[in-house]
mmCIF file of C-alpha atoms and ligand atoms in Angstrom:
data_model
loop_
_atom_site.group_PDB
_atom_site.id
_atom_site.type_symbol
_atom_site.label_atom_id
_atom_site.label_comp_id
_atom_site.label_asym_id
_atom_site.label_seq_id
_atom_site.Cartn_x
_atom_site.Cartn_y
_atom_site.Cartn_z
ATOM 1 C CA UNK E 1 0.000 0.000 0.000
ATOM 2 C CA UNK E 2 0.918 3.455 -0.474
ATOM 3 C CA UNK E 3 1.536 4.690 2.830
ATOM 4 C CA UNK E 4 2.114 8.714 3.750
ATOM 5 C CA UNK E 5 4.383 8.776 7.851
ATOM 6 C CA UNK E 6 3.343 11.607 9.291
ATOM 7 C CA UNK E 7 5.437 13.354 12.393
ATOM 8 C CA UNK E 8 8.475 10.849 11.204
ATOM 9 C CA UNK E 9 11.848 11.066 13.494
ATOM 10 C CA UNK E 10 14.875 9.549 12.236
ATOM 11 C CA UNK E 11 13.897 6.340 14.663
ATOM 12 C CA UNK E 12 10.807 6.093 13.453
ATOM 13 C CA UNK E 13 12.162 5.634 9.717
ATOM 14 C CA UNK E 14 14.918 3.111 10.688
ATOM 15 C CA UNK E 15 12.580 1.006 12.313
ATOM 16 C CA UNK E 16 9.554 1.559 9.663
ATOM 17 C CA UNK E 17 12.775 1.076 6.870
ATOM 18 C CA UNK E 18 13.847 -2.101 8.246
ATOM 19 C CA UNK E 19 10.681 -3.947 8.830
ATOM 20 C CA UNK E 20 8.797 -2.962 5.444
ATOM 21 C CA UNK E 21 11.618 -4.967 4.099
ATOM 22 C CA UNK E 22 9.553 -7.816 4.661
ATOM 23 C CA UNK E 23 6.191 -5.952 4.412
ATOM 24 C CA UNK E 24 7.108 -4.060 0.916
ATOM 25 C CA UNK E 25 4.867 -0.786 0.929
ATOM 26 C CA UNK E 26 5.725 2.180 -0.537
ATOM 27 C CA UNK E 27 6.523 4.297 2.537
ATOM 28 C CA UNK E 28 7.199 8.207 2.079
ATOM 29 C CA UNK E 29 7.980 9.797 5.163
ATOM 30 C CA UNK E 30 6.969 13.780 5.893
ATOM 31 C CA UNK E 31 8.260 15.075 9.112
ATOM 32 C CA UNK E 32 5.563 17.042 9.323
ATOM 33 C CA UNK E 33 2.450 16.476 12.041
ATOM 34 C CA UNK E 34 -1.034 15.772 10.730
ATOM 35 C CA UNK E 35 -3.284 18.592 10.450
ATOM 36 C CA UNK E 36 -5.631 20.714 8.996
ATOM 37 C CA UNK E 37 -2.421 22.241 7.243
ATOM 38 C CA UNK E 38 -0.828 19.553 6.213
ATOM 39 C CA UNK E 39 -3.241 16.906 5.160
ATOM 40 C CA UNK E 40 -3.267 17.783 1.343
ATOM 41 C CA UNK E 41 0.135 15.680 1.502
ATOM 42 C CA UNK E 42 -1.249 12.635 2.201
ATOM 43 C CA UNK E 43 -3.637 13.242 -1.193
ATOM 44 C CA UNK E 44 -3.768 9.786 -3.139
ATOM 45 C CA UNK E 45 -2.177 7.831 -0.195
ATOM 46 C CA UNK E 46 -4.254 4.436 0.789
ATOM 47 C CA UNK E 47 -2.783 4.771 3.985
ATOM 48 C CA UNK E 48 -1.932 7.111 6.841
ATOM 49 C CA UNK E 49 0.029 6.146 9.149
ATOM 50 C CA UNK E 50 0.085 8.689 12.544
ATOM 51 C CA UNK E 51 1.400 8.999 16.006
ATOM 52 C CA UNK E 52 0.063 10.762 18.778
ATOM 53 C CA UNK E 53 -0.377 14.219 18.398
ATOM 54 C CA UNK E 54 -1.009 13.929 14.842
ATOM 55 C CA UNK E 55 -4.761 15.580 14.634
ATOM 56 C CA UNK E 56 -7.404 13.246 13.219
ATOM 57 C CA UNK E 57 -10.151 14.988 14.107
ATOM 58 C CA UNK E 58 -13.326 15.147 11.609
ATOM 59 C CA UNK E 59 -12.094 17.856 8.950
ATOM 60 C CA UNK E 60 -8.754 15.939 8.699
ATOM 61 C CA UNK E 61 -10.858 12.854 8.005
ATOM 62 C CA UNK E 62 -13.150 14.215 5.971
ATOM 63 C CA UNK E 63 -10.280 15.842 3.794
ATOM 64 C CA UNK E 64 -8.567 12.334 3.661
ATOM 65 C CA UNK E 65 -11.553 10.322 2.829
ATOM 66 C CA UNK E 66 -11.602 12.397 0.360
ATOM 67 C CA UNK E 67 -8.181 12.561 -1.150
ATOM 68 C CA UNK E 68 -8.301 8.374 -1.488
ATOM 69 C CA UNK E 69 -7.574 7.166 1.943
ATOM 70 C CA UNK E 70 -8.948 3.997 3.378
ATOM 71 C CA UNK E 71 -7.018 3.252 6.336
ATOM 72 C CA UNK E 72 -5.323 5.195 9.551
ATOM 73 C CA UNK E 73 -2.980 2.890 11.065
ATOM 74 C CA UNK E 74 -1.792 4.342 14.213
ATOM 75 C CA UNK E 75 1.548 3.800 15.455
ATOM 76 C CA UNK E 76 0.319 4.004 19.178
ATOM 77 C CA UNK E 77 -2.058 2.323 21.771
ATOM 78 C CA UNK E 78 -4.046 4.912 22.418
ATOM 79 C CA UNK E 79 -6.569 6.332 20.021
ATOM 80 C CA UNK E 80 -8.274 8.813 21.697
ATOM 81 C CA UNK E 81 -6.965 11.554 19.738
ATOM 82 C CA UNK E 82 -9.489 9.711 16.510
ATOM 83 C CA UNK E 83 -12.425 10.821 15.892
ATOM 84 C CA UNK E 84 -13.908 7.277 15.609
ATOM 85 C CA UNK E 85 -17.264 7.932 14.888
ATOM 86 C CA UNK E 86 -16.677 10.241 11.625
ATOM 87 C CA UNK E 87 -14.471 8.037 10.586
ATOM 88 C CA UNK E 88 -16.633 5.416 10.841
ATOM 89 C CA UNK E 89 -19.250 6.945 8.775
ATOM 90 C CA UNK E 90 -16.768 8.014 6.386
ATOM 91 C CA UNK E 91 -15.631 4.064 5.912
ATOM 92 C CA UNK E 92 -12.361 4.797 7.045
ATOM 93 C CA UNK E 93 -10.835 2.033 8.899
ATOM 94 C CA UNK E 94 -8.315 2.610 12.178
ATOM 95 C CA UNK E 95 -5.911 0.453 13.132
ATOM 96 C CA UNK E 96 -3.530 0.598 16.188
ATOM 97 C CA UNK E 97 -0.725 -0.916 17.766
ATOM 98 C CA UNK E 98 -2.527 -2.251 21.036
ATOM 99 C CA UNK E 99 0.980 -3.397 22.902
ATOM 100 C CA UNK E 100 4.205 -2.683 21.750
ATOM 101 C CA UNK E 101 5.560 -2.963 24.781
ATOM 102 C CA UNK E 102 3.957 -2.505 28.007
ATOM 103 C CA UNK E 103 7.681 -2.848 30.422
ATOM 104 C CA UNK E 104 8.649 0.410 28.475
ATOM 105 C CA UNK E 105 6.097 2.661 30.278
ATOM 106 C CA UNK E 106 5.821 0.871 33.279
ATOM 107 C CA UNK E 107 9.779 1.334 33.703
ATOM 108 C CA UNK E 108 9.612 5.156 33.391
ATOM 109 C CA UNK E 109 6.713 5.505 35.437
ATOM 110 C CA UNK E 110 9.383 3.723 38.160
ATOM 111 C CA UNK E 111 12.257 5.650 36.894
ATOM 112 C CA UNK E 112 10.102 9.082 37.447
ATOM 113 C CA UNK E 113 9.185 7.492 41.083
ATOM 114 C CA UNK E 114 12.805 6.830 42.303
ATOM 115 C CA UNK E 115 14.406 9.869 40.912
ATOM 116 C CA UNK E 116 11.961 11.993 42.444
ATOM 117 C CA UNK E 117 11.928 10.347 45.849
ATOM 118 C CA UNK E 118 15.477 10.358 46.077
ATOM 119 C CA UNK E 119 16.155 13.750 43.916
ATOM 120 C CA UNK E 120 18.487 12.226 41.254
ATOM 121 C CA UNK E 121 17.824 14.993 39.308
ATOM 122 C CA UNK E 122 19.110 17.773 41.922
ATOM 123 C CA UNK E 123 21.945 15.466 43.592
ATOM 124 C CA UNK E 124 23.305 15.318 39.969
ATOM 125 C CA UNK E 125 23.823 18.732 38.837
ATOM 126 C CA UNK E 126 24.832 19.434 42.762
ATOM 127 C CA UNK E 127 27.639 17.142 42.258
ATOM 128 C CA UNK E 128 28.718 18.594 38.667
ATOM 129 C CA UNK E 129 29.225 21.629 41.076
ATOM 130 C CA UNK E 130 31.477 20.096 43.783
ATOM 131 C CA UNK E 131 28.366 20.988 45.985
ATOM 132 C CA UNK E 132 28.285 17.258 48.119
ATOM 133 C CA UNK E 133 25.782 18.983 50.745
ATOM 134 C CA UNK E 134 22.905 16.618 51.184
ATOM 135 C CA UNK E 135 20.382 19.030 52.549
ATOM 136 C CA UNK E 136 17.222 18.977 50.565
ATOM 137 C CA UNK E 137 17.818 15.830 48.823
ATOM 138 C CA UNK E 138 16.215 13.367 51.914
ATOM 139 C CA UNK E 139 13.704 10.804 50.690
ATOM 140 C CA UNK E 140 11.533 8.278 51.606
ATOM 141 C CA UNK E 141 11.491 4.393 52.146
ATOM 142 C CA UNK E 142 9.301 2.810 49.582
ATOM 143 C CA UNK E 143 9.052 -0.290 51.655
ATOM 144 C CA UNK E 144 6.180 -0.614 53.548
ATOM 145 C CA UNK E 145 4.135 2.655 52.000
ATOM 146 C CA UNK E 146 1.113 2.109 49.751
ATOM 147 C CA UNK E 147 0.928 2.556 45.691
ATOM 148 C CA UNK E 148 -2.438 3.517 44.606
ATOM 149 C CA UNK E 149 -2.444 2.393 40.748
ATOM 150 C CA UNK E 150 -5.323 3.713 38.425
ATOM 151 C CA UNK E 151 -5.823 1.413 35.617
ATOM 152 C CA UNK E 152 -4.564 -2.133 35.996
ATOM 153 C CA UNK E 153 -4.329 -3.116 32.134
ATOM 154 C CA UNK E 154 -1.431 -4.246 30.146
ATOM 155 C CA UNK E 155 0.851 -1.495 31.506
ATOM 156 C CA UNK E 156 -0.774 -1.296 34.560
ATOM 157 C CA UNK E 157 -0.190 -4.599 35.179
ATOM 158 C CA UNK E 158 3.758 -4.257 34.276
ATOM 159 C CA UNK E 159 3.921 -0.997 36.753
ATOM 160 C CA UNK E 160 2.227 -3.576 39.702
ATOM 161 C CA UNK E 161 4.862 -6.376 38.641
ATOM 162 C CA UNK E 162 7.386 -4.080 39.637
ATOM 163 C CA UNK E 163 6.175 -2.237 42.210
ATOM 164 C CA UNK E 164 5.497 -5.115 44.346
ATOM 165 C CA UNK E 165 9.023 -5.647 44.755
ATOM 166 C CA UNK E 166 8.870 -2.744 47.124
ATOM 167 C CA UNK E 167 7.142 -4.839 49.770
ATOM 168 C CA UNK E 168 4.507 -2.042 50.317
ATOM 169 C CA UNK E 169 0.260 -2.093 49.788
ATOM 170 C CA UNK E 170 -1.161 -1.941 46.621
ATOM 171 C CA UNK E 171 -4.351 0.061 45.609
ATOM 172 C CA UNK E 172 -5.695 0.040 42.049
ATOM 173 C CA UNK E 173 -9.000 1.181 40.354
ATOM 174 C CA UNK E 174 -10.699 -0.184 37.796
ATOM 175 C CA UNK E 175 -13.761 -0.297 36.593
ATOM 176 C CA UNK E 176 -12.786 -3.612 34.799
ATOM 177 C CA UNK E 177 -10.406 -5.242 37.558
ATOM 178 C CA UNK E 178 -7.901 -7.294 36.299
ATOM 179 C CA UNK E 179 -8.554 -11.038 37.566
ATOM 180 C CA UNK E 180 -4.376 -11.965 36.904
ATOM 181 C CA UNK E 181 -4.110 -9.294 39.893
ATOM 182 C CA UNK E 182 -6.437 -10.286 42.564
ATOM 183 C CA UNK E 183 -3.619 -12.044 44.970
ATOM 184 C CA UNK E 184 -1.469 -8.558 44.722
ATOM 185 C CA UNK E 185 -3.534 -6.234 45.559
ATOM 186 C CA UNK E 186 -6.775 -4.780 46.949
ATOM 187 C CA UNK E 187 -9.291 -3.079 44.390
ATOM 188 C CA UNK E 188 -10.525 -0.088 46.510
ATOM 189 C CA UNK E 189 -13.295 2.668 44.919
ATOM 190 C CA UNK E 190 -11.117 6.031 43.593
ATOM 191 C CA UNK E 191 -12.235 7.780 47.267
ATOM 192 C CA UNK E 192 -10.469 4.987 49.371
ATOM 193 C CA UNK E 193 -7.094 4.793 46.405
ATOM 194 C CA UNK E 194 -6.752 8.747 47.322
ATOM 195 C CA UNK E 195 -7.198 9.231 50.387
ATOM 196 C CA UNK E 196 -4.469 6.111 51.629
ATOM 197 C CA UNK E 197 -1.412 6.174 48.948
ATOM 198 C CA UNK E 198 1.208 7.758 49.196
ATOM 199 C CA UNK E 199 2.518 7.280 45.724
ATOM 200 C CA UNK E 200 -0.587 7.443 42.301
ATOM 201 C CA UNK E 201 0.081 6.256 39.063
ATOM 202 C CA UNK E 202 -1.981 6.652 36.262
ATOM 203 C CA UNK E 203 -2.608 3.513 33.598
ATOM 204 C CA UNK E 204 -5.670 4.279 32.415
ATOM 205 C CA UNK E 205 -6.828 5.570 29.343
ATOM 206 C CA UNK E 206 -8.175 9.001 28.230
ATOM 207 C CA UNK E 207 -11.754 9.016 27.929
ATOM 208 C CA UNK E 208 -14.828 11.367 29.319
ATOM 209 C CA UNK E 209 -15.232 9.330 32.084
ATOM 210 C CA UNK E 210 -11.048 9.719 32.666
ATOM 211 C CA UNK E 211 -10.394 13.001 31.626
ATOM 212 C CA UNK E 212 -9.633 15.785 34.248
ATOM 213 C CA UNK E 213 -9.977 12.712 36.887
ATOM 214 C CA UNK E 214 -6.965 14.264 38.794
ATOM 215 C CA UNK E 215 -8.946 17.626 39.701
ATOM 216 C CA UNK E 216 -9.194 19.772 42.202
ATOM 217 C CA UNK E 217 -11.764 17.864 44.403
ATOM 218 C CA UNK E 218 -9.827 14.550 44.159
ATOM 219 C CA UNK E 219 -6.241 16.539 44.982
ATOM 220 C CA UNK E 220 -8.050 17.426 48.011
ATOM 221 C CA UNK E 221 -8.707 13.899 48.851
ATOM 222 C CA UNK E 222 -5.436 12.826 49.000
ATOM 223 C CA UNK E 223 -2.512 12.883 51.536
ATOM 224 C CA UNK E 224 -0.492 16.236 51.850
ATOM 225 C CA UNK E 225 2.874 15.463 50.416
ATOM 226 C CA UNK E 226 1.486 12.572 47.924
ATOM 227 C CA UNK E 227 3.373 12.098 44.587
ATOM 228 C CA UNK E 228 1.215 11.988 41.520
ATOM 229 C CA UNK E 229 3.201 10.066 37.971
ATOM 230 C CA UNK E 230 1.122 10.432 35.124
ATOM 231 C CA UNK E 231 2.647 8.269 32.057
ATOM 232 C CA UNK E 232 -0.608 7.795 30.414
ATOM 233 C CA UNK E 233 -2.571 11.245 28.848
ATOM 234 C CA UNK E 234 -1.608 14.681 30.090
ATOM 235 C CA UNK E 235 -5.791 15.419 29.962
ATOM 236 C CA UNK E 236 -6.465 13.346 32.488
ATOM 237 C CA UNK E 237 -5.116 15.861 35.318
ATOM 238 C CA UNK E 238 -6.308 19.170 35.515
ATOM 239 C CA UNK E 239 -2.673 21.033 35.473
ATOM 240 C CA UNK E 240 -3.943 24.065 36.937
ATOM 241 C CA UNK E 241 -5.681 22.367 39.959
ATOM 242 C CA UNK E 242 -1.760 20.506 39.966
ATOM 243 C CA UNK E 243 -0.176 23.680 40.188
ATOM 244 C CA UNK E 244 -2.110 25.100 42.742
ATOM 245 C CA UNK E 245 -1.659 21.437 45.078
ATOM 246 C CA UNK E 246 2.083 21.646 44.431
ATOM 247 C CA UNK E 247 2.111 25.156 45.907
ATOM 248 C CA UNK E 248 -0.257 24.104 49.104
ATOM 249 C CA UNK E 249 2.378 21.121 49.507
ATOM 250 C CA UNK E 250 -0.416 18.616 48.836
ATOM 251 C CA UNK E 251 1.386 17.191 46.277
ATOM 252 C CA UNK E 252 4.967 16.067 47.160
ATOM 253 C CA UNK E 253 5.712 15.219 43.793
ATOM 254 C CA UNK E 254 4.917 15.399 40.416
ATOM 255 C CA UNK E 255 6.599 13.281 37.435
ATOM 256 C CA UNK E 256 4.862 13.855 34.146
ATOM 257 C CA UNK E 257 5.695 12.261 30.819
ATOM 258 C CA UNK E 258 2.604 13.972 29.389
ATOM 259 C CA UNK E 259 1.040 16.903 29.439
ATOM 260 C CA UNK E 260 -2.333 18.041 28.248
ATOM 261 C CA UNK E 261 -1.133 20.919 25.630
ATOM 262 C CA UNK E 262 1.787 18.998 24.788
ATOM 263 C CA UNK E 263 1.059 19.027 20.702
ATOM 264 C CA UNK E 264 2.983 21.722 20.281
ATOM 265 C CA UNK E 265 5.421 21.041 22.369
ATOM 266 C CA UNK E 266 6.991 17.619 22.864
ATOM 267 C CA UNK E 267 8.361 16.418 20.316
ATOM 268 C CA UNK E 268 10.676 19.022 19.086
ATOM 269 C CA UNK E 269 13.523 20.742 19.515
ATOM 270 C CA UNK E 270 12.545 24.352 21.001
ATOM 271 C CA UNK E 271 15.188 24.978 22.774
ATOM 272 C CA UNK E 272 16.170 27.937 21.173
ATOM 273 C CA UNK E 273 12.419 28.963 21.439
ATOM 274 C CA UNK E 274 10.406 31.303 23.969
ATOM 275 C CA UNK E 275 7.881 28.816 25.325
ATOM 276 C CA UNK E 276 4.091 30.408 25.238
ATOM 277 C CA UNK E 277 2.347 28.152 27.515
ATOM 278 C CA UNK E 278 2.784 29.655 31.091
ATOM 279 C CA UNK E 279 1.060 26.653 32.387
ATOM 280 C CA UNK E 280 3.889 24.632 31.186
ATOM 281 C CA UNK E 281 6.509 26.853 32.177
ATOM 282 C CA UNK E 282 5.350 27.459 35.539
ATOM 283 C CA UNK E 283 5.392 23.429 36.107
ATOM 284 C CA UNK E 284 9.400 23.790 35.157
ATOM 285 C CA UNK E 285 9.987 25.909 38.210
ATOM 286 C CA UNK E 286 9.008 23.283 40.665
ATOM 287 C CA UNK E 287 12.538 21.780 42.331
ATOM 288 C CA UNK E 288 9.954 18.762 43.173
ATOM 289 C CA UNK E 289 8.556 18.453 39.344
ATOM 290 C CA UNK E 290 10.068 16.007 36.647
ATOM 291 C CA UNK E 291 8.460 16.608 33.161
ATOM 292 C CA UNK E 292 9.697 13.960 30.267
ATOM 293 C CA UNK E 293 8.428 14.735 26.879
ATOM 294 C CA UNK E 294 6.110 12.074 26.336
ATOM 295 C CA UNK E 295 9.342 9.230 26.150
ATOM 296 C CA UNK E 296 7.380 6.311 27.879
ATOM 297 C CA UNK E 297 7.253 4.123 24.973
ATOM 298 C CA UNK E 298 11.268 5.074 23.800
ATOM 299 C CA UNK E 299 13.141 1.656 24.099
ATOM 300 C CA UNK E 300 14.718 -0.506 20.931
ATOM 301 C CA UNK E 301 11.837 -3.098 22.071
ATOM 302 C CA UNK E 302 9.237 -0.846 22.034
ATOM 303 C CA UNK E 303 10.327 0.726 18.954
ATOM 304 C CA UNK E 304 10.571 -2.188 16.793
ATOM 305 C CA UNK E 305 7.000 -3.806 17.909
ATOM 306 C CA UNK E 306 5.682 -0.948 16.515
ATOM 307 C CA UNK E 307 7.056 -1.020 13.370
ATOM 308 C CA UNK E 308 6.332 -4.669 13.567
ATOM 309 C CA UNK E 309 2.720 -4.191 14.295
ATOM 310 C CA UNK E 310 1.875 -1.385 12.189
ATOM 311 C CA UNK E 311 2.721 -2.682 9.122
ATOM 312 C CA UNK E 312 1.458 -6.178 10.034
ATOM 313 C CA UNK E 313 -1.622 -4.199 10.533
ATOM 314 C CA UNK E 314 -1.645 -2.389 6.979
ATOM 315 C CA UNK E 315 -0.738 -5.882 5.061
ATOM 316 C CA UNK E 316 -3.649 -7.529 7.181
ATOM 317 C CA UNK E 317 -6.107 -5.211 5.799
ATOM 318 C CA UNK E 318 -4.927 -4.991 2.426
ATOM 319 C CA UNK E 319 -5.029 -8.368 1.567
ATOM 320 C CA UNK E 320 -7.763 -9.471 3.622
ATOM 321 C CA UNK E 321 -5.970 -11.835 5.163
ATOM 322 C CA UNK E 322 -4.510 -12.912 9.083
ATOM 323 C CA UNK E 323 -5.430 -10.620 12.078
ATOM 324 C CA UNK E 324 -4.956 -6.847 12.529
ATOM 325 C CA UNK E 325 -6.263 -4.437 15.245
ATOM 326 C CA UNK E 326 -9.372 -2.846 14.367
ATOM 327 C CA UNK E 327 -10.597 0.072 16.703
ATOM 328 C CA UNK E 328 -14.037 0.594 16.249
ATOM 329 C CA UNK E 329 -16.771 3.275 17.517
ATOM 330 C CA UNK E 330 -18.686 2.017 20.105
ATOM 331 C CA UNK E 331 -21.883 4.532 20.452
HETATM 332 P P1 NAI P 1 -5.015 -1.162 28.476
HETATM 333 O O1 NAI P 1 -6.180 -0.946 27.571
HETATM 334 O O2 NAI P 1 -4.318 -2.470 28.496
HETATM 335 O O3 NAI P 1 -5.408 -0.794 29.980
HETATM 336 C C1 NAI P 1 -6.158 0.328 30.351
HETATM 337 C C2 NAI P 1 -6.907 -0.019 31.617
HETATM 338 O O4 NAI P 1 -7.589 1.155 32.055
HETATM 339 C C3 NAI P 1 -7.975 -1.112 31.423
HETATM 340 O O5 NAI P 1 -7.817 -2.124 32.393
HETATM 341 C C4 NAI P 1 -9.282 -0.365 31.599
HETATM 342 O O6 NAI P 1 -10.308 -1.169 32.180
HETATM 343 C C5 NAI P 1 -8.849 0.752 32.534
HETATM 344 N N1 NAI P 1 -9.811 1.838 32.587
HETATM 345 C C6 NAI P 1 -10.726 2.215 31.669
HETATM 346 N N2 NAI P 1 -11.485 3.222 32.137
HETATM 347 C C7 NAI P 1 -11.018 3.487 33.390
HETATM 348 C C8 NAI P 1 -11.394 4.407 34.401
HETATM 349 N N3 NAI P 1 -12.424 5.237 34.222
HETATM 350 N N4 NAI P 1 -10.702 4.404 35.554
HETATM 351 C C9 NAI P 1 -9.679 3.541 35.769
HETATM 352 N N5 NAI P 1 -9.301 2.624 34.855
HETATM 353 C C10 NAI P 1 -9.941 2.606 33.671
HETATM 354 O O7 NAI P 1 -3.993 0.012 28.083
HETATM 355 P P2 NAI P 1 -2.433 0.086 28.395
HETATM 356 O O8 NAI P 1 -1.674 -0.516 27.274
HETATM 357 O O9 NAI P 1 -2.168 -0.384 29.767
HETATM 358 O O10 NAI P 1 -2.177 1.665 28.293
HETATM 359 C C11 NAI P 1 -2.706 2.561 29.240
HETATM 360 C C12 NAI P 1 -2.514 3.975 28.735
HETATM 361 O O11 NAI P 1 -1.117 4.307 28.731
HETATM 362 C C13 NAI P 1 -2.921 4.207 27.263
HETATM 363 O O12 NAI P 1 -4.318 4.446 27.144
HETATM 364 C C14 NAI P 1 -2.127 5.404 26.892
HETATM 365 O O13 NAI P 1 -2.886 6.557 27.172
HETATM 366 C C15 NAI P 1 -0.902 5.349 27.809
HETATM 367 N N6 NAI P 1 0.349 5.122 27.096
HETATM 368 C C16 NAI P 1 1.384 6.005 27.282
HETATM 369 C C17 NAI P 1 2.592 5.832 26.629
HETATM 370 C C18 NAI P 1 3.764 6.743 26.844
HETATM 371 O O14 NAI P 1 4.709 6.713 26.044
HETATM 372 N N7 NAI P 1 3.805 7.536 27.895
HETATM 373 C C19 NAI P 1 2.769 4.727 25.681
HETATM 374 C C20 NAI P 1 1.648 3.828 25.612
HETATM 375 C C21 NAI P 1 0.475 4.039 26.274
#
């Protein structure tokens, strides 16, 4: 199939290079994101293949409908940046990459937990300076403290793997509790998950039910000094109400690896760039803040099951033949 890459990094064409030598589509790569702009490049392209800030919202279907396109295939798990039910009615078919590889994102999640509990991030430039003071940098035992996990899925699940190691409580919501997970840990209501960990860590995904579910009345449920990782979808915590809990001290800790306006941010290089989102910027100046740009999902593994997947997914559909991951609107 004639596929048009949209938002394509150098990684993403190595790996998409490599594997399509078994897959043999025509691949032509734009750096560009998907949107209303840009769309007119994927004119006369079967395919579309997008990432996650790429815009696929009804005009961008419409337009590729339009221009010849019958399939999206997503190199991500999550979807909810689709517009599922105009595509649907436009026939255009959506395919994603359901697990690519669920260790990568449960890993940083960790990585974000340890180096903000024990201030990696401080002790390290304080040592580039000859500055060996430890005051400031104190942290906390994990042992024996609970983990209140939202969203016990496939990465979920990974994050609990781990965390039990610790030799602490677990906590998890769900409205769909994971029955592989019943012997590790107690399924509490959202009330009960806030109001006892000490550490939260969002697996869930974005939807309306999700979005915004880290708000101002749930901050207020939780411990002063709790630390909040969100590795999932910057929407679903209200960064304002964040801001505001980091400044009362009722957060701890924050460790984001997305962020709600993050489109058109993360990503790029901007570093020689005035950032215009104050929000954003105001999160920087938090010594108890870590902010990754959205690198969850950035191992070798990781990268190379999605390549594997996506284009298993396009040669599925084109021929008709073997399994590929459909995403479908459910009204
Ligand atoms: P999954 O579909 O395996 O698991 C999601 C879980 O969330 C399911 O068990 C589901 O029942 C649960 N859930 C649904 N509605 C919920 C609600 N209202 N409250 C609590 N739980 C709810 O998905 P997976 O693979 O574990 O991914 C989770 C999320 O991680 C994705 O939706 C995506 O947003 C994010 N992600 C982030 C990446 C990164 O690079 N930072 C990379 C890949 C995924």
């Amino acid at each position: 199939m004639k596929i048009a890459v949209f938002s394509t990094k150098p990684y993403d064409k190595a790996f998409l290079t490599e594997v399509n030598k078994k897959h043999k589509h025509e691949l032509s790569f734009f750096e560009a994101r998907l949107t209303l702009e840009t769309v007119r490049l994927a004119n006369g392209f079967d395919c579309v293949c997008a990432f996650v800030n790429d815009s696929l919202a009804a005009e961008v279907l419409s337009i590729l409908s339009g221009g010849g396109t019958r399939l999206i295939a997503l190199r991500s798990a999550g979807f909810n940046h689709v517009n599922l039910k105009t595509a649907q009615d436009l026939g255009l078919s959506i395919a994603r990459v359901p697990a690519y590889s669920p260790h990568a994102v449960a890993e940083h999640a960790l990585a974000l937990i340890l180096a903000l509990n024990r201030k990696i991030h401080r002790a390290f430039n304080r040592v580039r300076e000859a500055n060996f003071a430890l005051d400031g940098l104190m942290g906390f035992d994990i042992h024996g403290k609970t983990i209140g996990v939202i969203g016990t899925g496939k990465i979920g699940q990974a994050f609990i793997e781990i965390v039990s190691g610790f030799g602490g409580k677990i906590l998890a919501y769900d409205p769909y509790p994971n029955g592989a997970l019943k012997a590790q840990l107690s399924y509490v209501d959202l009330a009960e998950l806030f109001a006892k960990s000490t550490i939260i860590s969002l697996h869930c995904p974005l939807t309306p039910e999700t979005h915004h579910i880290i708000n101002k009345s749930s901050l207020a449920q939780m411990q002063d000094g709790t630390m909040l990782i969100n590795t999932s979808r910057g929407a679903l915590v209200d960064t304002t109400a964040v801001i505001n809990a980091l400044k009362s001290g009722k957060l701890g800790h924050l460790g984001l690896d997305v962020y709600e306006e993050e489109g058109d941010l993360f990503f790029e290089d901007l570093s020689n760039k005035v950032i215009q989102d104050d929000v954003f910027t105001r999160l920087l100046t938090f010594p108890n803040v870590i902010i990754t740009g959205h690198q969850g999902f950035f191992t070798q593994e990781a990268l190379l099951n999605i390549a594997e997947t996506t284009l298993a997914n396009v040669t599925a559909f084109e021929s008709g033949q073997g399994e590929w991951f459909e995403v479908k609107y459910e009204s």
